[in-house]
PDB file of C-alpha atoms in Angstrom:
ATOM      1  CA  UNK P1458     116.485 135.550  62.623  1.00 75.00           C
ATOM      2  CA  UNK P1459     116.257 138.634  59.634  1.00 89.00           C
ATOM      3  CA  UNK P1460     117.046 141.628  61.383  1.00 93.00           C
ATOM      4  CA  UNK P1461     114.675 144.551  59.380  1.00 96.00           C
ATOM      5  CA  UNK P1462     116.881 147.757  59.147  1.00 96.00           C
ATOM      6  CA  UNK P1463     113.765 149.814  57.427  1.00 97.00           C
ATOM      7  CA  UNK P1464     111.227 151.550  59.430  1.00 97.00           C
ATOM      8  CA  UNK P1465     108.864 154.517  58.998  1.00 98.00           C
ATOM      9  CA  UNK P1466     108.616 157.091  61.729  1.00 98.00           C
ATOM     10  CA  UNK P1467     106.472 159.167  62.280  1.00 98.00           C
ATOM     11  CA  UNK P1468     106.291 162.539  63.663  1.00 98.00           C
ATOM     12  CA  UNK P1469     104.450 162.713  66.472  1.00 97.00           C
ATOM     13  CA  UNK P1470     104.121 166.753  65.672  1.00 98.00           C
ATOM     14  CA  UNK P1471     102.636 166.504  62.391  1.00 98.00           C
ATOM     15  CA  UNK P1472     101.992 163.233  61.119  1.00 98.00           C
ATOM     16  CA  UNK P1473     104.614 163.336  58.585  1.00 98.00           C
ATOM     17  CA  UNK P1474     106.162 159.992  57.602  1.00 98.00           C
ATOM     18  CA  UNK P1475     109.512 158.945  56.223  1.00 98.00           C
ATOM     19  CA  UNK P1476     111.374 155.306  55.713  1.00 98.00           C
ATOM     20  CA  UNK P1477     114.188 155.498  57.169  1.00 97.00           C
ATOM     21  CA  UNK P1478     117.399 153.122  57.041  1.00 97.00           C
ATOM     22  CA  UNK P1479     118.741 152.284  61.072  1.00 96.00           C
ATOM     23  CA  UNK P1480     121.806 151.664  62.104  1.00 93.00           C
ATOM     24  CA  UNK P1481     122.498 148.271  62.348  1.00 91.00           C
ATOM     25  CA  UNK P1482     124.426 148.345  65.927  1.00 88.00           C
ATOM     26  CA  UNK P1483     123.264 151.159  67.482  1.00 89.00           C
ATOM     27  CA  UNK P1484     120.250 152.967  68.723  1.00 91.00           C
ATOM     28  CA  UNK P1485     119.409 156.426  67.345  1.00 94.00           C
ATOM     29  CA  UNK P1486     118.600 158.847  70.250  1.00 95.00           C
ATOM     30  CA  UNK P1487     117.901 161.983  67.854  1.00 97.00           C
ATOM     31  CA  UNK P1488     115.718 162.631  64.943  1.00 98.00           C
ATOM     32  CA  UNK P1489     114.227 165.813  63.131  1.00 98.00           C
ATOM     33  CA  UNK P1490     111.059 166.055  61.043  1.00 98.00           C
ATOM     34  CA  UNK P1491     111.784 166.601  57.673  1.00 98.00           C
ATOM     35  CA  UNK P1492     108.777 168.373  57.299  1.00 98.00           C
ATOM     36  CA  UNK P1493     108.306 170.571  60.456  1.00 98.00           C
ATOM     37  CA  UNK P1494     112.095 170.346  61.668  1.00 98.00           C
ATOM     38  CA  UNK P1495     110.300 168.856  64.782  1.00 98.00           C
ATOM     39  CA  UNK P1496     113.085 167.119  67.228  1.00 98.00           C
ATOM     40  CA  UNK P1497     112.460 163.829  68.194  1.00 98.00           C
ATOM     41  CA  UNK P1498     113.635 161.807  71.674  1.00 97.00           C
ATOM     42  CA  UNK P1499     112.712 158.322  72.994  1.00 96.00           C
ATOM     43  CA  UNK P1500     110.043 158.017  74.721  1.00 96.00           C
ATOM     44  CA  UNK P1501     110.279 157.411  78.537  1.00 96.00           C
ATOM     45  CA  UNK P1502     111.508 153.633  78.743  1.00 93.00           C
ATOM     46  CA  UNK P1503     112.487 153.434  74.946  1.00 94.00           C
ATOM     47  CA  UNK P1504     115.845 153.272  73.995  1.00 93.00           C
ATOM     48  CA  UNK P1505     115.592 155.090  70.521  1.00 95.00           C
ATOM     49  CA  UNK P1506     113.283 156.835  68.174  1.00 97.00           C
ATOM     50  CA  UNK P1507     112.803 154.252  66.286  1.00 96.00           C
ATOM     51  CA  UNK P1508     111.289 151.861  69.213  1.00 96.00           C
ATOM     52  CA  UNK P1509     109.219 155.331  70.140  1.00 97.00           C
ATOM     53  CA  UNK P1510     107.714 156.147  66.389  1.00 98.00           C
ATOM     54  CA  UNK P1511     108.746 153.954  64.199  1.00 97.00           C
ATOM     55  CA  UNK P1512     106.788 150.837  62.755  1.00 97.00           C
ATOM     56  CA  UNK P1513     110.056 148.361  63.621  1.00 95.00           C
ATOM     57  CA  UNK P1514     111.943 148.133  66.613  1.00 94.00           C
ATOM     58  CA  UNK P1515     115.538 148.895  66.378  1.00 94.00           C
ATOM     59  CA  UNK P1516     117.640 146.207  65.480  1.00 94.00           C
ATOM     60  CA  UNK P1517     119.439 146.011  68.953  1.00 92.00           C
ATOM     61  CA  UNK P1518     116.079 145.585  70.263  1.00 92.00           C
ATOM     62  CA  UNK P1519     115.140 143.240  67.850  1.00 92.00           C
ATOM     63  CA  UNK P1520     118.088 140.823  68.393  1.00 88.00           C
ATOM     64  CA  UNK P1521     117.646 141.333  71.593  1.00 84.00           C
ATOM     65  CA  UNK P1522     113.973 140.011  71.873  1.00 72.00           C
ATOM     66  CA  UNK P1523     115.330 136.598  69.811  1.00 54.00           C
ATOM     67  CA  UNK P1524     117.487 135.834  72.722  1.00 41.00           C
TER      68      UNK P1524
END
């Protein structure tokens, strides 16, 4: 299985969107907005930002959902 390390999040504050490279073996439990220095946490359940606002799934939780 390809493991896809790009995503875009989105800020759930103001809409702004960035691609963004994630770490391969790790989740990322932090973000801020570029645009409105908004600070981003998972969602209740999620294990990162990117599995809250991000169009891809972190990679842990990717591999994980091959196994």
């Amino acid at each position: 299985m390809e493991i896809i390390t790009l995503s875009t999040i989105t800020c759930p504050e103001c809409g702004f969107r960035k691609k963004e490279e994630m770490p391969i073996n790790a989740c990322q439990h932090f973000y801020t907005c570029d645009s409105c220095l908004y600070y981003m946490k998972p969602k209740n359940g999620d294990c990162c930002v990117f599995c809250s606002f991000g169009t891809v799934k972190c990679p842990p939780k990717q591999i994980e959902g091959c196994c």
